[in-house]
Coordinates of C-alpha atoms in Angstrom, one line a residue:
M74 CA -49.5 50.6 19.8
R75 CA -46.5 49.4 19.8
R76 CA -46.8 47.6 23.1
S77 CA -50.0 46.0 22.1
I78 CA -48.2 44.3 19.4
V79 CA -45.0 43.5 21.4
A80 CA -47.9 41.6 24.1
T81 CA -49.4 40.0 21.3
L82 CA -46.2 38.7 20.0
L83 CA -45.6 37.6 23.9
V84 CA -48.8 36.2 24.1
L85 CA -48.3 34.0 21.0
A86 CA -44.7 32.6 22.0
V87 CA -45.9 31.4 25.3
V88 CA -48.9 29.4 23.4
S89 CA -46.4 28.1 21.3
F90 CA -44.1 26.6 23.7
K91 CA -47.4 25.1 25.8
V92 CA -48.4 23.8 22.6
L93 CA -45.1 22.1 21.4
A94 CA -44.4 21.1 25.6
I95 CA -48.0 19.3 25.5
G96 CA -47.4 18.0 22.0
T97 CA -51.0 16.8 21.5
T98 CA -51.9 18.9 18.4
A99 CA -48.3 20.0 17.3
V100 CA -45.8 18.2 15.5
A101 CA -42.8 16.3 17.3
Q102 CA -39.4 18.3 17.4
P103 CA -36.7 16.4 16.3
A104 CA -34.1 14.5 19.0
P105 CA -30.7 16.6 19.4
S106 CA -28.4 15.1 17.2
P107 CA -25.8 12.9 18.6
V108 CA -22.1 14.2 18.5
P109 CA -20.7 13.1 15.0
T110 CA -18.3 10.2 14.8
A111 CA -15.0 10.4 12.9
Q112 CA -15.3 9.4 9.6
P113 CA -13.0 8.9 7.1
A114 CA -13.1 12.2 4.7
P115 CA -14.2 11.2 0.9
A116 CA -12.2 9.2 -1.4
Q117 CA -9.9 11.4 -3.3
A118 CA -10.3 8.6 -6.0
P119 CA -12.6 6.4 -7.1
A120 CA -10.5 3.1 -6.8
I121 CA -6.6 2.2 -5.9
F122 CA -4.9 -0.6 -7.3
V123 CA -1.7 -1.9 -5.7
F124 CA 0.9 -4.0 -7.0
G125 CA 4.1 -5.1 -5.7
D126 CA 5.6 -7.4 -2.8
G127 CA 5.1 -8.4 1.0
A128 CA 5.3 -5.0 2.0
L129 CA 1.9 -4.2 0.0
D130 CA 0.2 -7.8 0.3
V131 CA -3.1 -8.1 2.5
G132 CA -3.5 -11.9 1.7
N133 CA -2.8 -12.9 -2.0
N134 CA -0.1 -15.3 -0.6
N135 CA -2.6 -17.3 1.5
D136 CA -3.5 -19.9 -0.3
L137 CA -0.2 -20.8 -2.3
T138 CA 1.5 -23.5 -1.9
G139 CA 4.7 -23.4 -3.3
G140 CA 7.0 -25.2 -6.1
E141 CA 10.3 -26.1 -7.0
M142 CA 12.0 -23.4 -5.2
G143 CA 10.3 -23.9 -1.7
D144 CA 6.9 -22.9 0.0
A145 CA 5.2 -19.8 -0.6
P146 CA 5.8 -17.5 2.3
H147 CA 2.5 -17.0 4.5
A148 CA 1.0 -14.9 6.9
N149 CA -2.2 -15.8 7.9
H150 CA -1.1 -17.3 11.3
Q151 CA -0.3 -16.0 14.8
Y152 CA 1.3 -13.6 15.5
Y153 CA 1.4 -11.7 12.2
G154 CA -1.5 -9.2 12.8
I155 CA -1.8 -9.5 16.5
D156 CA -2.3 -5.4 16.5
F157 CA -4.7 -5.9 13.3
P158 CA -8.8 -4.7 14.1
P159 CA -10.4 -6.0 16.8
G160 CA -7.3 -7.9 17.4
N161 CA -4.7 -11.4 16.9
N162 CA -6.4 -11.3 13.1
P163 CA -4.0 -12.5 11.1
T164 CA -5.1 -11.8 7.5
G165 CA -2.1 -12.3 5.3
R166 CA -0.1 -8.8 5.7
F167 CA 3.3 -9.7 6.7
S168 CA 2.9 -7.1 9.8
N169 CA 1.7 -6.5 13.3
G170 CA -0.9 -4.8 12.1
Y171 CA -1.9 -2.7 8.7
N172 CA 0.8 -2.3 6.5
I173 CA 1.5 0.7 3.6
A174 CA -1.1 -0.2 1.1
D175 CA -3.2 0.2 3.8
F176 CA -2.3 3.6 5.1
I177 CA -2.1 5.1 1.7
A178 CA -5.6 4.2 0.8
K179 CA -6.5 5.6 4.3
A180 CA -4.6 8.9 3.2
M181 CA -6.9 9.0 0.1
G182 CA -10.0 8.8 2.3
F183 CA -10.6 4.7 2.2
E184 CA -11.1 2.4 4.9
M185 CA -8.1 0.5 3.9
S186 CA -6.3 -1.3 1.5
P187 CA -8.8 -3.1 -1.1
P188 CA -9.3 -6.4 -0.9
A189 CA -7.1 -9.0 -2.4
Y190 CA -7.2 -10.3 -5.5
A191 CA -7.2 -13.6 -4.2
S192 CA -9.8 -13.3 -1.9
L193 CA -12.3 -12.3 -4.7
S194 CA -14.9 -14.2 -6.2
S195 CA -14.2 -14.3 -10.0
P196 CA -15.3 -13.0 -11.9
S197 CA -14.9 -9.4 -10.0
P198 CA -16.5 -7.2 -9.5
T199 CA -20.0 -7.7 -9.5
K200 CA -20.7 -4.1 -9.2
I201 CA -19.5 -1.1 -9.2
E202 CA -21.0 0.3 -5.7
G203 CA -19.2 -0.2 -2.7
F204 CA -15.8 -1.1 -5.5
T205 CA -12.6 0.6 -4.1
G206 CA -9.8 -1.3 -6.1
V207 CA -7.9 -4.4 -5.7
N208 CA -4.6 -5.5 -4.1
Y209 CA -2.8 -7.6 -6.4
A210 CA 0.3 -7.5 -4.2
S211 CA 2.3 -11.0 -3.1
A212 CA 4.6 -11.6 -0.6
D213 CA 8.0 -12.6 -2.4
A214 CA 7.2 -11.4 -5.8
G215 CA 9.5 -9.9 -8.4
I216 CA 9.5 -8.1 -11.3
R217 CA 10.8 -11.2 -12.7
N218 CA 9.1 -14.0 -13.5
S219 CA 11.4 -16.0 -12.1
T220 CA 12.2 -14.4 -9.1
N221 CA 10.9 -16.7 -6.6
A222 CA 9.4 -18.9 -9.4
D223 CA 6.3 -21.4 -8.5
M224 CA 6.2 -19.2 -4.6
T225 CA 4.4 -16.2 -5.3
I226 CA 2.1 -14.4 -7.9
S227 CA 4.9 -12.2 -10.0
F228 CA 4.4 -8.3 -11.1
F229 CA 4.0 -10.0 -14.7
M230 CA 0.8 -12.1 -13.3
Q231 CA -0.1 -9.4 -11.5
V232 CA -0.6 -7.0 -14.2
A233 CA -2.6 -10.2 -16.0
N234 CA -4.9 -10.3 -13.0
F235 CA -5.7 -6.7 -13.4
G236 CA -6.6 -7.2 -16.6
E237 CA -9.1 -9.9 -15.7
T238 CA -10.6 -6.4 -13.0
I239 CA -10.9 -4.2 -16.2
A240 CA -12.8 -6.6 -18.4
Q241 CA -15.7 -6.5 -15.6
L242 CA -15.4 -2.8 -15.1
K243 CA -15.6 -2.4 -18.7
A244 CA -19.1 -4.1 -19.0
L245 CA -20.1 -2.2 -15.5
L246 CA -19.4 1.3 -16.5
G247 CA -20.9 0.6 -19.9
G248 CA -18.1 0.4 -22.4
R249 CA -14.2 1.9 -22.8
K250 CA -14.6 5.5 -22.7
P251 CA -16.0 5.4 -19.2
L252 CA -13.6 2.9 -17.9
N253 CA -11.0 5.2 -18.9
Q254 CA -12.4 8.2 -17.0
F255 CA -12.5 5.8 -14.8
L256 CA -8.8 4.4 -14.6
S257 CA -7.2 7.5 -15.3
K258 CA -8.7 9.1 -12.0
S259 CA -7.5 6.4 -9.8
F260 CA -4.4 5.4 -8.3
F261 CA -1.5 2.8 -8.9
L262 CA 0.3 1.8 -6.1
I263 CA 3.2 -0.3 -6.7
G264 CA 6.3 -1.4 -4.8
V265 CA 8.4 -4.2 -6.4
G266 CA 12.4 -4.9 -6.8
T267 CA 13.4 -5.7 -3.5
M268 CA 12.9 -9.7 -4.8
D269 CA 15.3 -9.4 -7.7
L270 CA 17.9 -7.7 -5.8
L271 CA 18.5 -11.0 -3.6
P272 CA 21.0 -13.7 -4.8
E273 CA 19.1 -16.5 -3.1
S274 CA 15.3 -15.3 -5.2
N275 CA 16.9 -15.9 -8.3
P276 CA 19.2 -19.3 -8.9
F277 CA 17.6 -20.1 -12.2
D278 CA 18.1 -16.9 -13.9
P279 CA 21.7 -16.6 -14.9
P280 CA 23.2 -13.4 -16.9
M281 CA 22.7 -13.9 -20.7
D282 CA 23.8 -10.7 -21.9
D283 CA 26.0 -8.0 -21.1
K284 CA 24.1 -5.6 -19.7
T285 CA 23.8 -5.1 -15.9
R286 CA 21.4 -7.0 -13.5
V287 CA 19.6 -3.6 -12.6
Q288 CA 19.7 -3.0 -16.6
R289 CA 17.5 -5.8 -17.5
L290 CA 15.7 -5.6 -14.3
M291 CA 14.5 -1.9 -15.6
D292 CA 13.6 -3.0 -18.9
M293 CA 11.4 -5.3 -17.5
Y294 CA 10.1 -2.8 -14.9
G295 CA 9.6 -0.4 -18.1
S296 CA 7.8 -2.7 -20.3
T297 CA 5.4 -3.6 -17.6
L298 CA 4.4 -0.3 -16.6
T299 CA 4.1 0.4 -20.5
T300 CA 1.3 -2.2 -20.5
L301 CA 0.0 -0.6 -17.0
H302 CA -0.4 2.9 -18.9
G303 CA -1.6 0.6 -22.3
M304 CA -4.6 -1.2 -19.9
G305 CA -5.6 2.6 -18.9
A306 CA -3.5 3.6 -15.9
R307 CA -2.1 6.9 -15.1
K308 CA -1.2 7.9 -11.6
F309 CA 1.8 5.9 -10.4
G310 CA 3.1 6.2 -7.0
I311 CA 6.1 4.2 -7.1
I312 CA 7.6 3.0 -3.9
N313 CA 11.6 2.0 -4.5
V314 CA 13.7 -0.6 -2.5
G315 CA 14.7 0.2 0.6
L316 CA 17.9 -0.8 2.5
I317 CA 17.9 -4.7 1.9
G318 CA 21.3 -4.9 3.3
C319 CA 20.1 -4.1 6.7
V320 CA 17.5 -6.2 7.3
P321 CA 17.0 -8.0 10.3
S322 CA 18.0 -11.4 8.2
V323 CA 21.4 -9.8 7.2
Q324 CA 22.3 -8.2 10.3
G325 CA 21.9 -11.5 12.0
S326 CA 23.2 -13.6 9.5
S327 CA 27.3 -14.6 10.6
G328 CA 30.0 -12.5 8.7
H329 CA 27.8 -9.0 9.2
G330 CA 28.8 -8.6 12.7
G331 CA 25.0 -7.3 13.8
G332 CA 26.0 -4.5 11.0
C333 CA 24.4 -3.7 7.5
D334 CA 25.7 -5.2 4.2
D335 CA 27.1 -1.9 2.2
G336 CA 26.9 -4.3 -0.8
M337 CA 23.6 -5.2 -1.1
N338 CA 22.7 -1.6 -0.2
R339 CA 24.9 -0.5 -2.6
L340 CA 23.1 -3.0 -5.5
A341 CA 19.8 -0.9 -4.0
A342 CA 21.0 2.6 -4.3
E343 CA 21.8 1.5 -7.8
F344 CA 18.6 0.1 -8.4
N345 CA 16.9 3.0 -7.2
T346 CA 19.1 5.5 -9.3
A347 CA 18.0 3.5 -12.6
L348 CA 14.7 3.5 -11.4
G349 CA 14.0 7.3 -11.3
T350 CA 15.7 7.7 -14.5
L351 CA 13.1 5.0 -16.2
L352 CA 10.4 6.7 -14.7
A353 CA 11.5 10.3 -16.0
D354 CA 11.5 8.7 -19.4
L355 CA 7.9 7.1 -19.3
N356 CA 7.2 10.9 -18.6
T357 CA 8.3 12.1 -21.4
R358 CA 7.1 9.0 -24.2
L359 CA 3.9 8.2 -22.6
H360 CA 0.4 10.2 -22.8
K361 CA -0.7 11.6 -19.4
F362 CA 2.1 9.0 -17.3
R363 CA 2.2 10.9 -14.2
Y364 CA 3.9 9.7 -11.1
S365 CA 5.6 10.0 -8.2
L366 CA 8.5 8.4 -7.0
A367 CA 8.8 7.4 -3.3
D368 CA 12.1 7.3 -1.7
F369 CA 11.8 4.3 0.7
Y370 CA 15.6 3.6 0.7
G371 CA 16.6 7.6 2.0
F372 CA 13.4 7.6 4.6
S373 CA 15.2 4.6 5.7
N374 CA 18.0 5.8 6.0
A375 CA 17.5 8.9 7.4
T376 CA 15.3 6.9 10.3
F377 CA 18.1 4.5 11.0
A378 CA 20.8 8.0 11.3
N379 CA 18.4 9.2 14.0
P380 CA 15.6 6.6 15.5
S381 CA 15.0 8.1 18.5
A382 CA 13.8 11.4 16.6
A383 CA 10.9 9.1 15.1
G384 CA 10.1 7.3 17.9
F385 CA 11.8 4.0 17.2
A386 CA 14.6 2.1 19.9
N387 CA 15.5 -0.7 17.6
T388 CA 16.0 -0.4 14.1
N389 CA 17.7 -3.0 13.6
S390 CA 16.2 -6.7 14.8
A391 CA 13.1 -8.1 14.6
C392 CA 10.1 -7.9 16.8
C393 CA 9.0 -11.2 16.0
E394 CA 11.6 -13.8 15.3
G395 CA 12.3 -16.3 13.1
P396 CA 8.9 -17.9 11.3
C397 CA 7.1 -15.1 13.9
M398 CA 4.3 -18.1 15.1
P399 CA 4.5 -20.1 18.2
N400 CA 7.2 -22.2 18.9
S401 CA 9.1 -23.0 21.9
Y402 CA 12.3 -22.0 20.3
F403 CA 11.6 -18.1 19.5
R404 CA 10.6 -15.8 21.8
A405 CA 7.1 -14.3 21.4
P406 CA 6.9 -10.9 19.9
C407 CA 8.2 -8.1 21.6
D408 CA 5.7 -5.7 23.8
N409 CA 7.0 -2.6 22.7
R410 CA 6.1 -2.7 19.1
M411 CA 5.9 0.8 18.8
E412 CA 9.3 1.2 19.4
Y413 CA 10.8 -1.3 16.4
W414 CA 11.1 -0.5 12.8
F415 CA 11.0 -4.3 11.5
W416 CA 8.4 -7.0 12.6
D417 CA 9.8 -9.9 11.5
D418 CA 13.5 -10.6 9.4
G419 CA 12.3 -8.6 6.3
Y420 CA 8.9 -6.4 6.8
T421 CA 8.2 -3.5 9.0
T422 CA 5.9 -2.8 12.0
E423 CA 2.6 -0.8 11.3
Q424 CA 4.2 2.5 12.9
A425 CA 7.4 1.9 10.7
A426 CA 5.1 1.7 7.8
K427 CA 2.9 4.5 8.9
V428 CA 5.3 7.5 9.2
A429 CA 6.7 6.0 5.6
A430 CA 3.5 6.1 4.3
A431 CA 2.4 9.6 5.6
A432 CA 6.3 10.7 4.4
F433 CA 4.9 9.8 1.1
Y434 CA 1.6 11.1 1.1
S435 CA 1.8 14.4 2.2
G436 CA 5.6 14.8 2.6
K437 CA 7.8 16.7 0.4
A438 CA 11.5 15.1 1.2
F439 CA 11.1 12.0 -0.2
T440 CA 8.9 11.9 -3.0
A441 CA 9.5 13.5 -6.1
P442 CA 8.6 15.4 -8.3
V443 CA 5.7 15.3 -6.2
N444 CA 4.1 13.8 -3.5
F445 CA 1.3 11.1 -3.8
K446 CA -1.3 13.5 -2.2
R447 CA -0.5 16.0 -5.2
L448 CA -0.4 12.9 -7.9
V449 CA -3.6 11.8 -6.8
A450 CA -5.0 15.6 -7.3
M451 CA -4.1 16.0 -10.5
K452 CA -6.9 16.0 -12.9
G453 CA -7.0 12.2 -14.9

C-alpha cells in the first residue's frame, strides 16, 4: 500500500514537471529575481532642514549678485563639483563633490541633501509626496544680518524662508497639528558662526555695548534658535565653528609663516564654549528642545594632529587654489583629492566632509550629549 502511494506521488510529480516544462496549459513560472542593488535605508525622519554657511550650501548662492561689500561667492563653475556625480558637475557646493549636509542626509536614508531653497519654484512644496526637506544654507552667511551684508543670505533670513516653506506644508498636511507632528520628527541641521568671527566680514558692525563679540553673537543665535523652535523645530543638530585660524587663506597669508593663527583659533574656541552653554540653557527652557552639538573644532584638531591616521596627507593647503577655476596663474586641482582636507581656501574636500559627517552621525567622541543618530531616533 505504501509503495503504491509513493509511486502515485512520483507519477504526479513527473506529470506536473512536464506540464510546467511544456507550458501550454499551465501558468508560466516567474523569472528568477535579479540580484538586488544596494538601496538607501528607509529615511529615519520625514525631512531634513538645513541652515548655515558654505560648508552646507548646495546652491543657494548661485544667482546672488552681491552688493556694497562685494560679489556674492559662487561655486557653480569649474572646478567645483569635479567629483560630483556624474562628474564635472558644479552644483553650487563649495566642494569637489558632496558636502557635510549631503553625508548627514545620506546617513539618515536620503539620497543627498534636500534641494536648495533658491532652486525651488515659489510657492514650494506643491505636494508632500517625495518631499525630503529644504536646504537654506548660503555661503558666507552669518548669525548677524550685517555679516557679509548683501553678499549672502543670513541665518535670520534663512529662517524667514523656512517660514514660507512651512506655510505651504501646513496647507498640504491639513493644518497646524499634523504640521507640528511632521516638524517634531524632522531633523534641523545648522552650521553657522564662522563668518561672524572674521573681521573682514563685519566692517560695518562696530560694538555698541560692553558685551564681547561672542556674547552678542550668542544673544542673536539663541534668539533665532528660539524662533525656529516656536515654528515647530524640535531636533537640532548643531555643528560648531572649526579651526578658523588654520584655513589655507590664513596659513598662506604673510605674517603666519605657514602656520595657524592661534588668536583666531582661541576666538573660535571661546565661541564654541559659549555655544555649548547656550544650547544647554535652551534645553532647559524650551519645551522638547533636543539637540546634539557636533564638535567640528575638536574633530579637525584631532585630525590635524595625526593626519595619516585618518587617511590625509595634506591638512594645510588647498587642493584647488585661488578662485578654483580654470586660470593660467593657478595650477589645476590636485589629483590626490582623497588625501586633502581642504578643497579651496576655506572649505573642505568631499572626503573631509565624509569622515566628519560619520563622526557626528554615529560616533561618540565628538558629539554631546548624544550623536545625530540618537537624536534622530528620539520620539518627536
